[in-house]
């Protein structure tokens, strides 16, 4: 229900000519219009634009170069559409695979680690290492391939939500006060956009 309501609300914001379809130009102008003055060669802007265009094209199921409301819902919430899920996995890899080898290493899965004053690892890191080895890396090759990443971020078991929320907290809660500040979320943005718990960053956009 949330997916349909969200798509309908955003459709009204983007579909400026109020017809039955949403063009790429309408979406782009509604999303990036404020960036018109930015250099088109700016790498971060270019990456965002390319990512959205790839998702737009994948959501365009009948390849007519415009999106229907249903297709737009697939664009906004790709995890809910079977044909979009491979793209969700690829986007997660693009965000977290820092050395671009097509896999997630343990270090990439955990992210930047700050050691304790005595030089030891924080308890959450120890827990994440165990989870990586025992649950995520199913073929035990020391890294996560696309299939393993898919099982992590697009699970079929209902108990995953609490597990994923705990993972996000362990990654982003820098001062370990069991609360996330806006700064902590922004500093770990790449972690949140790769998480189903935040609808791949969509919920963050609404809250922030």
Coordinates of C-alpha atoms in Angstrom, one line a residue:
X1 CA 0.0 0.0 0.0
X2 CA 2.8 2.4 0.9
X3 CA 4.4 1.8 -2.5
X4 CA 1.2 2.8 -4.4
X5 CA 0.5 5.8 -2.2
X6 CA 4.0 7.1 -2.5
X7 CA 4.1 6.6 -6.3
X8 CA 0.7 8.4 -6.6
X9 CA 1.9 11.4 -4.5
X10 CA 5.2 11.8 -6.3
X11 CA 3.5 11.3 -9.7
X12 CA 1.5 14.5 -9.0
X13 CA 4.7 16.4 -8.2
X14 CA 6.6 15.3 -11.3
X15 CA 3.9 14.9 -14.0
X16 CA 3.7 18.6 -14.8
X17 CA 1.5 18.3 -17.9
X18 CA -0.9 16.1 -16.0
X19 CA -1.1 13.4 -18.8
X20 CA -1.0 9.6 -18.4
X21 CA 2.7 9.3 -18.7
X22 CA 5.9 10.6 -17.1
X23 CA 8.8 11.5 -19.4
X24 CA 12.5 11.4 -18.5
X25 CA 12.7 15.2 -19.0
X26 CA 9.8 15.7 -16.5
X27 CA 11.5 13.5 -13.9
X28 CA 14.9 15.0 -14.5
X29 CA 13.7 18.6 -14.3
X30 CA 11.7 17.9 -11.2
X31 CA 14.6 16.2 -9.5
X32 CA 17.7 18.0 -10.7
X33 CA 16.3 21.3 -11.9
X34 CA 18.0 23.1 -9.0
X35 CA 21.3 21.8 -10.3
X36 CA 21.0 23.5 -13.7
X37 CA 24.0 25.8 -12.9
X38 CA 26.3 22.9 -11.9
X39 CA 29.0 21.8 -14.3
X40 CA 27.7 18.9 -16.4
X41 CA 31.1 17.3 -16.0
X42 CA 30.8 17.2 -12.2
X43 CA 31.4 13.6 -11.4
X44 CA 28.9 13.3 -8.5
X45 CA 26.1 14.9 -10.6
X46 CA 26.9 12.8 -13.6
X47 CA 26.8 9.6 -11.5
X48 CA 23.4 10.5 -10.0
X49 CA 22.0 11.3 -13.4
X50 CA 23.4 8.1 -14.9
X51 CA 22.0 6.0 -12.1
X52 CA 18.6 7.4 -12.3
X53 CA 18.5 7.1 -16.1
X54 CA 19.5 3.4 -15.9
X55 CA 16.7 2.8 -13.3
X56 CA 14.2 4.8 -15.5
X57 CA 15.0 2.7 -18.5
X58 CA 14.7 -0.6 -16.6
X59 CA 11.3 0.5 -15.2
X60 CA 10.1 1.3 -18.7
X61 CA 8.8 -2.2 -19.3
X62 CA 7.3 -1.6 -22.7
X63 CA 10.2 0.5 -23.9
X64 CA 8.0 3.4 -25.1
X65 CA 10.4 6.0 -23.4
X66 CA 7.8 7.2 -20.9
X67 CA 6.6 5.7 -17.6
X68 CA 3.1 4.8 -16.7
X69 CA 2.1 5.2 -13.0
X70 CA 2.7 1.5 -12.4
X71 CA 6.1 1.7 -14.1
X72 CA 6.9 4.8 -12.0
X73 CA 6.1 2.8 -8.9
X74 CA 8.7 0.2 -10.0
X75 CA 11.2 3.1 -10.5
X76 CA 10.7 4.4 -7.0
X77 CA 10.5 1.1 -5.3
X78 CA 12.5 -1.4 -7.4
X79 CA 12.8 -3.9 -4.6
X80 CA 9.1 -4.6 -5.0
X81 CA 9.3 -5.5 -8.7
X82 CA 10.9 -8.8 -9.7
X83 CA 12.4 -7.5 -13.0
X84 CA 14.0 -4.5 -11.1
X85 CA 15.7 -6.5 -8.4
X86 CA 19.0 -7.3 -10.3
X87 CA 19.4 -3.5 -10.7
X88 CA 18.9 -3.0 -6.9
X89 CA 21.8 -5.5 -6.3
X90 CA 24.0 -3.7 -8.9
X91 CA 23.3 -0.3 -7.4
X92 CA 24.3 -1.7 -4.0
X93 CA 27.5 -3.0 -5.4
X94 CA 28.2 0.3 -7.1
X95 CA 27.8 2.1 -3.7
X96 CA 29.8 -0.3 -1.5
X97 CA 32.3 -2.0 -3.8
X98 CA 35.1 0.6 -3.4
X99 CA 37.7 -1.3 -5.4
X100 CA 35.2 -2.1 -8.2
X101 CA 36.1 -5.7 -8.5
X102 CA 32.5 -6.8 -8.6
X103 CA 32.4 -8.2 -5.1
X104 CA 32.0 -7.0 -1.5
X105 CA 34.9 -7.8 0.7
X106 CA 34.6 -8.0 4.5
X107 CA 36.1 -4.5 4.8
X108 CA 33.7 -3.1 2.2
X109 CA 30.8 -4.8 4.0
X110 CA 31.8 -3.3 7.4
X111 CA 33.0 0.0 6.2
X112 CA 35.4 2.3 7.9
X113 CA 36.3 1.0 11.3
X114 CA 37.5 3.1 14.2
X115 CA 39.5 1.2 16.8
X116 CA 39.0 1.7 20.5
X117 CA 41.6 3.6 22.6
X118 CA 43.3 0.4 23.5
X119 CA 43.6 -0.6 19.9
X120 CA 40.9 -3.3 20.0
X121 CA 38.0 -3.5 17.6
X122 CA 34.6 -2.3 18.8
X123 CA 32.1 -5.1 19.7
X124 CA 29.9 -4.3 16.8
X125 CA 32.7 -5.0 14.4
X126 CA 33.3 -8.4 15.9
X127 CA 29.6 -9.1 15.5
X128 CA 29.6 -8.0 11.9
X129 CA 32.6 -10.1 11.1
X130 CA 30.8 -13.2 12.5
X131 CA 27.7 -12.4 10.6
X132 CA 29.6 -11.9 7.4
X133 CA 31.4 -15.3 7.8
X134 CA 28.5 -17.3 9.1
X135 CA 25.5 -15.9 7.3
X136 CA 26.4 -13.6 4.3
X137 CA 29.3 -15.4 2.7
X138 CA 27.5 -18.7 1.9
X139 CA 30.1 -20.1 -0.4
X140 CA 32.9 -19.2 2.1
X141 CA 35.2 -17.5 -0.4
X142 CA 35.8 -14.5 1.7
X143 CA 33.7 -12.1 -0.3
X144 CA 30.1 -11.5 -1.4
X145 CA 29.1 -12.0 -5.0
X146 CA 25.9 -10.7 -6.6
X147 CA 23.8 -13.6 -5.5
X148 CA 25.0 -13.3 -1.9
X149 CA 24.4 -9.5 -1.9
X150 CA 20.9 -10.2 -3.3
X151 CA 20.1 -12.6 -0.4
X152 CA 21.4 -10.0 2.0
X153 CA 19.5 -6.9 0.8
X154 CA 16.4 -8.6 -0.7
X155 CA 15.7 -11.4 1.8
X156 CA 12.5 -13.4 1.9
X157 CA 12.3 -13.9 5.6
X158 CA 10.3 -11.4 7.7
X159 CA 12.8 -11.4 10.5
X160 CA 15.3 -9.6 8.4
X161 CA 14.1 -6.1 9.2
X162 CA 15.4 -6.1 12.8
X163 CA 18.7 -7.6 11.6
X164 CA 19.2 -5.0 8.9
X165 CA 18.3 -2.2 11.3
X166 CA 20.9 -3.5 13.8
X167 CA 23.4 -3.5 10.9
X168 CA 22.7 0.1 10.0
X169 CA 23.0 1.2 13.6
X170 CA 26.3 -0.6 14.0
X171 CA 27.7 1.0 10.9
X172 CA 26.5 4.6 11.4
X173 CA 26.2 5.1 15.2
X174 CA 29.6 6.6 15.6
X175 CA 29.3 7.6 19.2
X176 CA 27.4 4.4 20.1
X177 CA 24.6 6.2 22.0
X178 CA 22.0 4.0 20.2
X179 CA 20.7 7.1 18.4
X180 CA 21.4 8.3 14.9
X181 CA 22.0 12.0 14.2
X182 CA 21.5 13.6 10.9
X183 CA 25.3 14.0 10.6
X184 CA 25.8 10.3 11.2
X185 CA 23.3 9.4 8.6
X186 CA 24.8 11.8 6.0
X187 CA 28.3 10.6 6.8
X188 CA 27.2 7.0 6.1
X189 CA 24.8 7.8 3.2
X190 CA 26.2 5.0 1.0
X191 CA 25.3 2.4 3.6
X192 CA 21.6 3.6 3.9
X193 CA 21.0 3.8 0.1
X194 CA 22.0 0.2 -0.1
X195 CA 19.5 -0.9 2.5
X196 CA 16.0 -2.3 2.0
X197 CA 15.2 -1.0 5.5
X198 CA 15.3 2.6 4.2
X199 CA 13.7 1.7 0.8
X200 CA 17.1 2.2 -0.7
X201 CA 17.4 5.8 0.5
X202 CA 13.8 6.8 -0.3
X203 CA 12.7 7.1 3.3
X204 CA 15.8 9.1 4.2
X205 CA 14.9 11.6 1.4
X206 CA 11.5 12.0 3.0
X207 CA 12.7 12.4 6.5
X208 CA 15.7 14.7 5.8

